[in-house]
Coordinates of C-alpha atoms and ligand atoms in Angstrom, one line a residue:
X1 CA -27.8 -19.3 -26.7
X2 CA -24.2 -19.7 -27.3
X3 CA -23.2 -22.8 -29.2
X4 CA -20.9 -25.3 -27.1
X5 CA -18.4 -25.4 -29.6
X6 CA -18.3 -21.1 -29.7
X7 CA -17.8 -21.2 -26.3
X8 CA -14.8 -24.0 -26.5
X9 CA -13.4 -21.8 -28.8
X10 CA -13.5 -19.2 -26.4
X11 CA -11.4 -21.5 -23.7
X12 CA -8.1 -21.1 -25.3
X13 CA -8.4 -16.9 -25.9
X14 CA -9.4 -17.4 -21.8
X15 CA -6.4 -18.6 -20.7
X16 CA -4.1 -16.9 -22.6
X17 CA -5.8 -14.3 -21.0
X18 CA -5.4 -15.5 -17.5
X19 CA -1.9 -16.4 -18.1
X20 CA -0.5 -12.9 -19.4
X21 CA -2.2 -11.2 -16.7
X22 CA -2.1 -13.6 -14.0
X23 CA 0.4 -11.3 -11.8
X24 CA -2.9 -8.9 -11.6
X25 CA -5.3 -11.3 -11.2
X26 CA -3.5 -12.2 -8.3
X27 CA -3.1 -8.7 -7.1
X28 CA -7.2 -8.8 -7.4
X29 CA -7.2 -12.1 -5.4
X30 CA -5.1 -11.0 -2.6
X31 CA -6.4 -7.0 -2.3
X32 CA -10.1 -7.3 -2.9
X33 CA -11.3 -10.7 -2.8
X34 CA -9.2 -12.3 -0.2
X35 CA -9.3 -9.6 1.8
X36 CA -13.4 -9.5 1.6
X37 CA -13.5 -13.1 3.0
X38 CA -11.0 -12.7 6.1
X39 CA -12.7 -9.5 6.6
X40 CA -16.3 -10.7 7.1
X41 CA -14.2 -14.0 9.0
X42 CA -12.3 -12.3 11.7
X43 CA -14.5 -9.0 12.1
X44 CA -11.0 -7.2 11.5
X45 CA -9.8 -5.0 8.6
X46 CA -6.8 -6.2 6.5
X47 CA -4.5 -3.3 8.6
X48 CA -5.7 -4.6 11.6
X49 CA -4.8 -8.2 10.8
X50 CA -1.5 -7.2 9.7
X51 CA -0.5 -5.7 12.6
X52 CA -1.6 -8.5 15.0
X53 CA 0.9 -10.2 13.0
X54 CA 3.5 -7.8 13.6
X55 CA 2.8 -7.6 17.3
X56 CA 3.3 -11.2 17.6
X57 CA 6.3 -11.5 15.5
X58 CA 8.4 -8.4 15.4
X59 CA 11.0 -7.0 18.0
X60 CA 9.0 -3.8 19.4
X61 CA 12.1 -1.1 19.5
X62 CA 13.7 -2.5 16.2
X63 CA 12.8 -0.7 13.0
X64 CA 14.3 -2.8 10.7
X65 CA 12.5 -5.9 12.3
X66 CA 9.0 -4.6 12.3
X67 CA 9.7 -3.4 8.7
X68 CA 10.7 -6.5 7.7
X69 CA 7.7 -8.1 9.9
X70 CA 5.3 -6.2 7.9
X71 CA 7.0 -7.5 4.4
X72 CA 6.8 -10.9 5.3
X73 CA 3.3 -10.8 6.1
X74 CA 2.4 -8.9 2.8
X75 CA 4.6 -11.4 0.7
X76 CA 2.9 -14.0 1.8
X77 CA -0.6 -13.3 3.4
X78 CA -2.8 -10.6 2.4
X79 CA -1.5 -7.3 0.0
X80 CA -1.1 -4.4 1.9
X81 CA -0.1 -1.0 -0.5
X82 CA 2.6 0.3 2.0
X83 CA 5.3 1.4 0.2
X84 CA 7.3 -1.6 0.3
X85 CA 10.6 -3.1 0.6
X86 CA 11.7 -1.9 -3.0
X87 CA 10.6 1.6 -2.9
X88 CA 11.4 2.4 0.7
X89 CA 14.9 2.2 -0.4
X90 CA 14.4 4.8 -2.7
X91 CA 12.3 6.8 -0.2
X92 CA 15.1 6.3 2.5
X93 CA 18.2 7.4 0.3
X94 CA 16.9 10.4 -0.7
X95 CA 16.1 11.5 2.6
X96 CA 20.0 10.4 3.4
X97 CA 20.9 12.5 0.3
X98 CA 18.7 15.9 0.8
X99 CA 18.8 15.7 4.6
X100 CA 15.7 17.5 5.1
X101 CA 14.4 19.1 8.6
X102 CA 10.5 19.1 7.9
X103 CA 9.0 16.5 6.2
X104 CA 5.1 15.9 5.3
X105 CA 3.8 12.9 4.1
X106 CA 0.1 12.3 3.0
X107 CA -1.7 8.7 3.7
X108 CA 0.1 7.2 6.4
X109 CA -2.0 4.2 6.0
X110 CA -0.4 1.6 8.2
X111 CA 2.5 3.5 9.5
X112 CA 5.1 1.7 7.4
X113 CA 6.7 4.3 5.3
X114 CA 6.4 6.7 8.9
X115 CA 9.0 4.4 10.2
X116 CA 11.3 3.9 7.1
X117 CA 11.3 7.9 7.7
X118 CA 11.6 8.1 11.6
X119 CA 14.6 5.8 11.3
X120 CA 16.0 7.9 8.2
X121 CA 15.5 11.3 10.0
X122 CA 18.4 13.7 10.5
X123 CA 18.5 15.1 14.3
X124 CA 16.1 17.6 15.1
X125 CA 14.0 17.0 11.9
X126 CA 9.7 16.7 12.8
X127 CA 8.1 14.6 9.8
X128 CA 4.2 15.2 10.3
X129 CA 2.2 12.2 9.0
X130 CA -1.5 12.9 7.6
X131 CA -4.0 10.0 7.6
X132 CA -7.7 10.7 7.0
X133 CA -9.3 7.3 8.2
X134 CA -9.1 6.9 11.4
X135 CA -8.8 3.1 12.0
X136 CA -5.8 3.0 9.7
X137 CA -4.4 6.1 11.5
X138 CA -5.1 4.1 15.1
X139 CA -2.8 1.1 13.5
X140 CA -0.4 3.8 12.5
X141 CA 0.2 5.0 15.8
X142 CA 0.8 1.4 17.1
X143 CA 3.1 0.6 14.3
X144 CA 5.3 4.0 15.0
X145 CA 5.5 3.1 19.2
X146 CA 6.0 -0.5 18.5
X147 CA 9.0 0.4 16.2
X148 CA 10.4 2.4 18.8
X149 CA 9.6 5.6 18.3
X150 CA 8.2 5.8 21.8
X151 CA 5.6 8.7 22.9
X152 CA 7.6 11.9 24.2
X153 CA 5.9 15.1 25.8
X154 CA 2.6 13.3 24.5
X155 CA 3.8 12.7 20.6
X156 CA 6.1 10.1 19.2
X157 CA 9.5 11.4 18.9
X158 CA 9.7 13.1 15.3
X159 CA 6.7 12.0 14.2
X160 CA 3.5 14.1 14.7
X161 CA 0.2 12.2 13.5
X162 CA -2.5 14.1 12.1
X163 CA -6.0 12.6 11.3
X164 CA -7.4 14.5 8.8
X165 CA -8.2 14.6 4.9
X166 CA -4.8 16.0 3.4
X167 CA -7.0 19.2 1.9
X168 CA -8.1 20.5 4.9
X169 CA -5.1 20.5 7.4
X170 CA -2.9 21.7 4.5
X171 CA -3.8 24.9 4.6
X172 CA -3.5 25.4 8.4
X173 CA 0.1 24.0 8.9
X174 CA 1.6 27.3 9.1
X175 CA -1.2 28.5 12.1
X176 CA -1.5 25.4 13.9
X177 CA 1.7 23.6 13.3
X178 CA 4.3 26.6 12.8
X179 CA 5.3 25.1 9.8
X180 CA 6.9 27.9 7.5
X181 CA 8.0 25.6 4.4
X182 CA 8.1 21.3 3.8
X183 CA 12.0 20.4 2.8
X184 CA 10.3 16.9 1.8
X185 CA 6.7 15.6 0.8
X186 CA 6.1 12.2 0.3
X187 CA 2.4 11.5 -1.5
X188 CA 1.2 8.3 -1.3
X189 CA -2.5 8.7 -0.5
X190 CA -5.3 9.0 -2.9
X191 CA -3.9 9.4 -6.4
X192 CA -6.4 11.7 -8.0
X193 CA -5.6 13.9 -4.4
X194 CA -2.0 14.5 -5.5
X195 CA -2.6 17.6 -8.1
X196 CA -5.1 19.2 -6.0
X197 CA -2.6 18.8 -2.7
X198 CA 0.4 19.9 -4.9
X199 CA -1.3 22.9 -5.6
X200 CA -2.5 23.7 -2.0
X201 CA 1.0 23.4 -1.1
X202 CA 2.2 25.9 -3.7
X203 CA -1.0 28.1 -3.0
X204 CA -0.3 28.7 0.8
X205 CA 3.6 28.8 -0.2
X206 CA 4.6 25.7 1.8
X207 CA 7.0 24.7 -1.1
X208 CA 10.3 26.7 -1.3
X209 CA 13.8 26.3 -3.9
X210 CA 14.8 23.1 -3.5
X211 CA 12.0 21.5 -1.9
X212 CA 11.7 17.7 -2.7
X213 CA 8.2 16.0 -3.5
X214 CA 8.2 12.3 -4.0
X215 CA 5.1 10.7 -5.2
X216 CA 4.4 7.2 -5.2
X217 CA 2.5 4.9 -7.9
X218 CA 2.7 7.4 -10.3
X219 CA 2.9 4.2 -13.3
X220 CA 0.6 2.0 -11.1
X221 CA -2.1 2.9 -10.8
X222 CA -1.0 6.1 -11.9
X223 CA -1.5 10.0 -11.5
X224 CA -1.4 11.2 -15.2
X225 CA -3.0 14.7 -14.3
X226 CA -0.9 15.6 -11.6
X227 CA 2.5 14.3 -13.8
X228 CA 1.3 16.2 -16.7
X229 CA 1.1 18.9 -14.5
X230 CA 4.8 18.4 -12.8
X231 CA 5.8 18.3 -16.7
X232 CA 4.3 21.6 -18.2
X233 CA 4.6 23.9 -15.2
X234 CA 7.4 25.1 -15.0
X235 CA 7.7 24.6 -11.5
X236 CA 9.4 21.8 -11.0
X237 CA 12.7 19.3 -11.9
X238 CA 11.3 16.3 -12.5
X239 CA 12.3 12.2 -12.9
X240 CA 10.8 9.0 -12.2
X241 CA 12.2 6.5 -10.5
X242 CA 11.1 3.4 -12.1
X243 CA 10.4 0.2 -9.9
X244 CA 8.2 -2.3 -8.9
X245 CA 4.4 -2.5 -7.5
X246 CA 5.2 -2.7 -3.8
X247 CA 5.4 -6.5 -3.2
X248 CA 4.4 -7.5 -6.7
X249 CA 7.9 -7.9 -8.5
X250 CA 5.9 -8.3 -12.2
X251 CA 3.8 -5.1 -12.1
X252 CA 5.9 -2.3 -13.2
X253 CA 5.5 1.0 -11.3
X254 CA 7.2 4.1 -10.3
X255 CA 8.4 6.9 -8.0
X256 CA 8.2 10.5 -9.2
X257 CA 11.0 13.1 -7.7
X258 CA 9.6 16.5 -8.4
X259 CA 12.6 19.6 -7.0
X260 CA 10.6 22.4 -6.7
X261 CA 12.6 25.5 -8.6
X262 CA 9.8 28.2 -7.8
X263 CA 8.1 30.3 -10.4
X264 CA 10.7 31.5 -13.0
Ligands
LIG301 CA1 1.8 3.2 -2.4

């Protein structure tokens, strides 16, 4: 049995503990523990919670509003992993920049980073949106309309939803979708997914010169296969953008920008 004076000692070594990592122990509050409470409470998941609040308090047909609707509630309610505030700024200025006409992105979780697209889009560009769980991908769709990216000829206007795991509609977009090549990915699914749906992508030559990939979280949590990858391939340009945890300003993450240059 542990002494009460060994364990005493141990108090101070605790807290210092605490205290240097406090900005994850929160994280841990907030995403897992927090959540688990107010999930078996309300009978709801966290992304359906979220978007009762944005119902209630955004202004359906304003972008910006729901966007911002959807931040407040993650600042101060429960942690969602959209892409956030910080990082969406990043994600939206580069679509300004490249101006691309078909856009993928994988994990459209909530629908958040589909609207900072939608509202970025160039004319006549078609962003198709993959989400593999389907209750997410039913808030998703609710997010998009209520943003105002209203249902047209039975899809919201250029945004197509697909619910599906990212490795098994990839290598149909061409037959089912008449995609020929993406001008912009955006990853921001399952981290250990991005190598494997890279590759898909160059495998069924979806990728062409110039082609942009941005992949979130690639410091936090991390995706050290798929970067080390980017790196040694030869395929690719590569930088990271570095930022911020989406809505946890102390946690250091980052964006990578991957320009595909095609085999040499
Ligand atoms: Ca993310």
């Amino acid at each position: 049995m542990v002494s009460p004076a060994i364990a005493l000692a141990f108090i101070p070594f605790l807290m210092t503990l605490i205290i240097r990592h406090r900005h994850y122990f929160l994280l841990f509050w907030r995403a897992v523990l927090l959540r688990k409470v107010r999930d078996y409470v309300t009978g709801l998941s966290r992304e359906e919670r979220a978007f009762q609040y944005v119902m209630t308090h955004g202004i359906p047909g304003d972008p910006e509003n729901i966007l911002s609707t959807f931040d407040t509630w993650c600042y101060h309610s429960e942690y969602l992993s959209n892409v956030g505030p910080e990082k969406g700024k990043i994600l939206e200025r580069l679509i300004y920049e490249k101006v691309p006409l078909t856009l993928l992105e994988l994990g459209t979780y909530c629908g958040y980073s589909a609207v900072r697209m939608a509202q970025t889009l160039p004319l006549n560009a078609r962003l198709y949106t993959v989400e593999m769980d389907e209750r997410n991908a039913a808030v998703a769709e609710k997010i998009i309309r209520l943003a105002g990216f209203d249902e047209e000829n039975g899809e919201c206007r250029g945004v197509e939803q697909i619910i599906s795991p990212s490795d098994e509609v990839i290598p149909h977009f061409r037959e089912r979708f008449g995609v020929d090549k993406f001008d912009f990915v955006f990853m921001d699914h399952w981290k250990r997914c991005y190598l494997r749906d890279l590759q898909l992508l160059e495998d069924h030559n979806l990728l062409q010169e110039g082609s942009v990939i941005l992949a979130d979280n690639v410091i936090f949590t991390g995706a050290p296969h798929f970067m080390q990858y980017a790196k040694s391939c030869g395929k690719y340009r590569w930088k990271i953008h570095r930022t911020h945890l989406e809505y946890f300003h102390y946690i250091r993450d980052g964006m990578a920008e991957l320009t595909y240059v095609g085999l040499k």
